[in-house]
Amino acid sequence: MSLETIVSTLDRDGRPNFAPMGIALEGDHVLLRPFSTALTWRNLQEVEEGVVNFTDNVALFARCAVGPFLPSHHDARKVRAKVLDDACFWKEFVVESKDLDGERGRFSGRVVSEGRRRDFVGFNRARHAVIEATILATRLHLLGRDRVLEEMARLRPLVDKTAGPAEREAFEFLTEHARRWNDAH
Amino acid sequence: MSLETIVSTLDRDGRPNFAPMGIALEGDHVLLRPFSTALTWRNLQEVEEGVVNFTDNVALFARCAVGPFLPSHHDARKVRAKVLDDACFWKEFVVESKDLDGERGRFSGRVVSEGRRRDFVGFNRARHAVIEATILATRLHLLGRDRVLEEMARLRPLVDKTAGPAEREAFEFLTEHARRWNDAH
């Protein structure tokens, strides 16, 4: 099963990066598959540690996915990496093995610490619509603006019916991002 | 914001019912809007107490939505109602006010106790696809089988990409339920 999380890593100069990413949990291990073009891929080579953040704050997914955005954060306990201030819970890991073949790496990390701050809110259809819209926004170069806007329009009723203000704003932010996208980008 | 939960109530003879339902949280109150044809509506009249269960076990949503199904459960602490054994967390409430006009009632319940068992797993796209498929399955009489199967086919890639065995099975169960549905029902 793949879980949508925000993975945080540092580069060798200590600059943090927060990347939305689907990961797999296998016992006390996390499996990450960043693209070889991603900062997370490079950072996990330079600093073989990181944090998998589980949060229901979908605005953080939206913002981190489409632009340079630094959410508020604090130091992890046992690894050189950062924890989202608004994580519900998180897992700190150390890379144990990696496979760099192909366009997506495979990093297997052993969980060395974890923490918890609050309950994940549960199923909200609007939040999931924002997660799907976030993934669409990162695929504009593959799908094209028209297709992305069409799929977003299909998701909008979930937002209209079940969102709070934060989900509404995140969804508008992503729609606006897609609208401004230049297909010749 | 509307949260997808499983609401449990008892009838006056103590028989439990578990109904998937979108609810709203407002401070220490829950707002429920069951249809006037629903068992939850009748039970909340007979026994003005209940439990809102938050669980990431989507098979329970699927099973409770489309048929008579009694998930494993235990007594609530402070109200006459049952708690799902596989709830991540739950809120026990007492009805404080109700408005029975219209085809959907409005029951406002004050939370008198709550409990927690485990972390809600976080965002999994397949689980949300199962939630959406569950809602579609309860609307077969409104949308018709063809439309429902078409929408389910649109959701299937999320299951194929991100599900574990439990999500896959729940999705197949719902698809099969829709396939067997008789439009003349």
XYZ file of C-alpha atoms in Angstrom:
370
model
C 0.000 0.000 0.000
C 1.269 3.406 -0.949
C 0.827 6.318 1.497
C 0.919 9.978 0.466
C 3.433 11.736 2.688
C 5.807 14.689 2.697
C 9.424 13.547 2.756
C 11.975 15.953 4.155
C 15.702 15.754 3.513
C 18.730 18.040 3.716
C 21.405 18.685 1.133
C 25.064 18.562 2.167
C 24.911 22.246 3.112
C 21.996 21.646 5.464
C 19.304 23.230 3.295
C 15.956 21.472 3.852
C 13.616 20.214 1.174
C 10.035 18.995 1.572
C 8.643 16.782 -1.191
C 5.199 15.154 -1.413
C 5.794 11.485 -2.142
C 3.983 8.163 -2.072
C 5.931 5.796 0.142
C 5.497 2.230 1.361
C 5.811 1.039 4.950
C 7.196 -2.456 5.483
C 7.519 -3.225 9.170
C 10.158 -0.832 10.492
C 11.285 0.170 7.007
C 10.162 2.870 4.589
C 10.562 2.484 0.851
C 11.037 5.690 -1.163
C 11.120 5.918 -4.942
C 12.052 9.484 -5.925
C 12.739 10.307 -9.552
C 16.440 10.642 -10.328
C 15.792 14.266 -11.263
C 14.328 15.063 -7.815
C 16.052 16.906 -5.009
C 15.096 14.098 -2.661
C 17.089 11.675 -4.815
C 20.180 13.884 -4.650
C 19.786 14.693 -0.955
C 19.460 11.032 0.006
C 22.793 10.444 -1.720
C 24.465 13.335 0.084
C 22.851 12.860 3.501
C 21.523 9.364 3.877
C 18.787 10.261 6.342
C 15.356 11.813 6.263
C 11.863 12.109 7.724
C 8.562 10.810 6.386
C 5.849 13.240 7.550
C 2.197 12.143 7.732
C -0.072 15.159 7.726
C -3.697 15.859 6.869
C -2.846 19.494 6.117
C -3.388 19.340 2.372
C -2.256 22.915 1.782
C 1.270 21.700 2.564
C 1.038 19.052 -0.157
C -0.214 21.626 -2.650
C 2.423 24.260 -1.831
C 5.386 21.896 -1.589
C 4.475 20.163 -4.841
C 4.319 23.070 -7.235
C 6.860 25.586 -6.133
C 9.694 26.533 -3.893
C 7.995 26.543 -0.506
C 9.427 26.093 2.961
C 6.784 25.028 5.500
C 7.410 25.668 9.177
C 9.438 22.867 10.703
C 11.734 21.810 13.520
C 14.710 19.488 13.946
C 14.208 15.742 13.896
C 15.275 13.852 17.010
C 17.737 11.309 15.686
C 18.503 12.164 12.071
C 19.781 15.157 10.148
C 16.456 16.272 8.686
C 13.394 18.345 9.579
C 9.938 17.508 10.882
C 6.869 19.449 9.728
C 5.396 21.468 12.575
C 1.994 20.354 11.342
C 2.777 16.637 11.054
C 0.203 14.353 12.673
C 2.944 11.765 13.113
C 6.291 11.107 11.506
C 9.029 8.542 11.029
C 12.740 9.358 11.019
C 14.841 7.003 8.890
C 18.391 6.151 7.924
C 19.019 4.832 4.404
C 20.100 1.209 4.592
C 20.168 0.260 0.937
C 19.658 1.908 -2.395
C 19.265 0.978 -6.016
C 19.950 3.840 -8.398
C 19.119 2.103 -11.660
C 16.273 3.414 -13.786
C 14.571 6.793 -13.742
C 13.312 6.226 -10.204
C 15.660 5.319 -7.380
C 14.778 2.829 -4.661
C 15.849 3.868 -1.195
C 15.086 1.603 1.720
C 15.277 3.350 5.089
C 15.221 1.895 8.576
C 13.004 3.818 11.004
C 15.151 4.944 13.947
C 12.668 7.253 15.677
C 9.059 8.314 15.396
C 6.802 10.924 16.903
C 3.196 11.940 17.114
C 1.489 15.238 17.616
C -2.236 14.894 16.900
C -4.887 12.730 15.260
C -5.046 12.558 11.499
C -8.536 13.941 10.903
C -9.928 10.939 9.051
C -11.547 10.702 5.645
C -12.519 13.999 4.114
C -13.442 13.821 0.448
C -12.283 17.378 -0.237
C -8.844 16.704 1.204
C -8.470 13.754 -1.075
C -9.605 15.850 -3.986
C -6.774 18.249 -3.127
C -4.296 15.344 -3.018
C -5.449 14.253 -6.473
C -5.312 17.835 -7.731
C -1.780 18.144 -6.358
C -0.698 15.065 -8.295
C -2.357 16.477 -11.416
C -0.523 19.772 -10.935
C 2.822 17.964 -10.943
C 1.892 16.263 -14.214
C 1.043 19.347 -16.232
C 4.058 18.742 -18.462
C 2.845 15.204 -19.173
C -0.914 15.690 -19.423
C -1.157 19.274 -20.696
C -3.201 22.067 -19.213
C -6.555 21.212 -20.789
C -6.587 17.650 -19.541
C -5.484 18.726 -16.059
C -8.145 21.436 -15.840
C -10.774 18.953 -17.007
C -9.786 16.453 -14.289
C -9.741 19.225 -11.708
C -13.250 20.252 -12.744
C -14.320 16.667 -12.096
C -12.903 16.897 -8.566
C -14.487 20.246 -7.755
C -17.859 18.902 -6.545
C -16.048 17.038 -3.738
C -14.557 20.333 -2.626
C -17.846 22.199 -2.956
C -19.642 19.565 -0.870
C -17.191 18.662 1.872
C -14.392 21.237 2.197
C -13.501 23.674 4.908
C -11.818 26.997 4.058
C -8.276 25.535 4.009
C -9.178 22.820 1.493
C -11.047 25.318 -0.649
C -8.063 27.642 -0.707
C -5.612 24.840 -1.542
C -7.844 23.670 -4.376
C -8.141 27.202 -5.783
C -4.374 27.619 -5.523
C -3.820 24.466 -7.610
C -6.501 25.343 -10.150
C -4.979 28.778 -10.558
C -1.529 27.231 -10.937
C -2.835 24.997 -13.721
C -4.670 27.866 -15.419
C -1.475 29.899 -15.549
C 0.540 26.982 -16.858
C 1.944 27.514 -20.301
C 1.789 24.329 -22.340
C 4.947 25.418 -24.127
C 6.633 25.545 -20.683
C -15.810 20.295 6.741
C -17.525 16.971 6.358
C -15.798 13.823 7.655
C -16.625 10.317 6.487
C -17.341 8.206 9.544
C -19.309 5.174 10.653
C -22.113 6.134 13.020
C -23.370 3.469 15.401
C -26.699 3.580 17.178
C -29.055 1.154 18.933
C -32.771 0.692 18.454
C -35.052 0.548 21.501
C -34.481 -3.219 21.730
C -30.716 -2.762 21.860
C -29.950 -3.979 18.339
C -26.900 -2.151 16.953
C -26.638 -0.501 13.558
C -23.514 0.832 11.830
C -24.009 3.405 9.067
C -21.356 5.200 6.996
C -22.135 8.898 7.217
C -20.536 12.271 6.545
C -20.647 14.286 9.752
C -19.425 17.704 10.859
C -17.452 18.453 14.021
C -18.090 21.785 15.686
C -16.102 22.114 18.871
C -17.460 19.464 21.228
C -20.508 18.829 19.070
C -21.185 16.492 16.171
C -23.770 17.278 13.519
C -25.489 14.312 11.852
C -27.856 14.507 8.917
C -29.329 11.045 8.295
C -32.111 10.603 5.763
C -35.518 10.213 7.370
C -35.698 6.735 5.814
C -32.475 5.618 7.530
C -32.218 3.384 10.580
C -29.917 5.962 12.161
C -32.729 8.518 11.972
C -35.147 6.170 13.727
C -32.609 4.971 16.287
C -31.649 8.510 17.263
C -35.307 9.120 18.005
C -35.650 5.977 20.097
C -32.281 6.140 21.862
C -30.865 9.617 21.766
C -27.226 8.570 21.922
C -24.594 7.186 19.580
C -20.965 6.883 18.574
C -19.123 8.468 15.667
C -16.349 6.048 14.655
C -13.321 7.267 12.704
C -11.619 4.372 10.960
C -9.300 3.932 7.997
C -10.575 0.372 7.505
C -12.422 0.983 4.247
C -13.809 -2.542 4.051
C -16.072 -1.576 6.962
C -17.455 1.375 4.999
C -18.080 -0.828 1.969
C -19.762 -3.654 3.917
C -21.878 -1.465 6.184
C -23.074 0.679 3.268
C -24.511 -1.943 0.968
C -25.964 -4.663 3.098
C -26.840 -5.983 6.476
C -23.434 -6.325 8.087
C -22.431 -6.348 11.722
C -18.771 -5.474 12.229
C -17.049 -6.559 15.430
C -17.622 -4.032 18.188
C -17.691 -3.407 21.922
C -19.709 -1.279 24.338
C -19.203 2.460 24.432
C -18.092 3.930 27.752
C -20.751 6.513 28.490
C -23.577 6.039 26.024
C -25.881 3.239 24.949
C -24.168 2.438 21.635
C -21.281 0.411 20.243
C -17.711 1.244 19.255
C -16.068 -0.418 16.261
C -13.230 -2.695 17.366
C -11.248 -1.288 14.447
C -11.913 2.391 15.131
C -8.805 4.596 15.098
C -10.605 6.982 17.418
C -14.216 7.675 18.276
C -16.583 10.165 19.876
C -19.563 9.198 22.033
C -22.429 11.682 21.898
C -25.808 12.483 23.405
C -28.405 14.174 21.183
C -29.007 17.698 22.411
C -31.245 19.051 19.699
C -32.939 17.818 16.578
C -34.771 19.172 13.602
C -36.882 16.572 11.823
C -38.142 18.707 8.962
C -37.218 17.779 5.417
C -35.948 14.498 3.997
C -32.793 14.710 6.089
C -32.899 15.175 9.831
C -30.488 17.386 11.715
C -29.253 15.909 14.975
C -26.786 17.852 17.065
C -24.958 15.725 19.602
C -22.748 16.771 22.480
C -19.579 14.686 22.815
C -19.530 13.141 26.310
C -16.591 10.754 25.893
C -13.946 9.877 23.354
C -11.338 7.216 22.848
C -8.383 6.356 20.698
C -6.846 3.095 19.677
C -4.328 3.662 16.887
C -3.143 6.126 14.251
C -5.289 6.723 11.210
C -2.941 5.570 8.459
C -2.858 8.813 6.495
C -3.629 9.499 2.865
C -3.919 6.449 0.681
C -5.417 7.092 -2.739
C -6.896 3.594 -2.990
C -8.715 3.966 0.329
C -10.287 7.143 -0.894
C -11.241 5.449 -4.119
C -13.046 2.846 -1.987
C -14.835 5.616 -0.059
C -15.986 7.159 -3.341
C -16.995 3.738 -4.674
C -18.965 3.123 -1.471
C -20.880 6.357 -1.970
C -21.529 5.404 -5.596
C -22.812 1.991 -4.481
C -25.389 3.644 -2.236
C -26.593 5.759 -5.166
C -27.255 2.981 -7.635
C -30.983 3.721 -7.463
C -30.320 7.360 -8.344
C -27.520 7.057 -10.893
C -28.249 3.684 -12.463
C -25.834 0.804 -12.884
C -24.092 1.978 -16.053
C -23.173 5.371 -14.677
C -21.961 3.848 -11.395
C -19.820 1.239 -13.178
C -18.366 3.942 -15.394
C -17.396 6.064 -12.373
C -15.957 3.015 -10.633
C -13.852 2.263 -13.715
C -12.487 5.786 -13.450
C -11.458 5.088 -9.840
C -9.840 1.733 -10.563
C -6.373 3.069 -11.507
C -6.025 4.504 -7.983
C -6.662 1.046 -6.585
C -4.332 -0.635 -9.072
C -1.534 1.790 -8.224
C -1.764 2.273 -4.466
C -3.896 -0.430 -2.813
C -3.040 -3.207 -0.422
C -5.021 -6.472 -0.470
C -7.798 -5.153 1.826
C -8.503 -2.123 -0.372
C -8.429 -4.267 -3.495
C -10.922 -6.703 -1.997
C -13.263 -3.931 -0.820
C -13.181 -2.334 -4.265
C -13.936 -5.666 -5.971
C -16.775 -6.259 -3.524
C -18.356 -2.922 -4.443
C -17.828 -3.368 -8.178
C -19.418 -6.804 -7.984
C -22.315 -5.364 -5.981
C -22.889 -2.769 -8.703
C -22.584 -5.328 -11.498
C -25.262 -7.474 -9.894
C -27.556 -4.507 -9.347
C -30.792 -4.704 -11.246
C -31.746 -1.302 -12.620
C -35.386 -2.306 -12.241
C -34.684 -2.910 -8.538
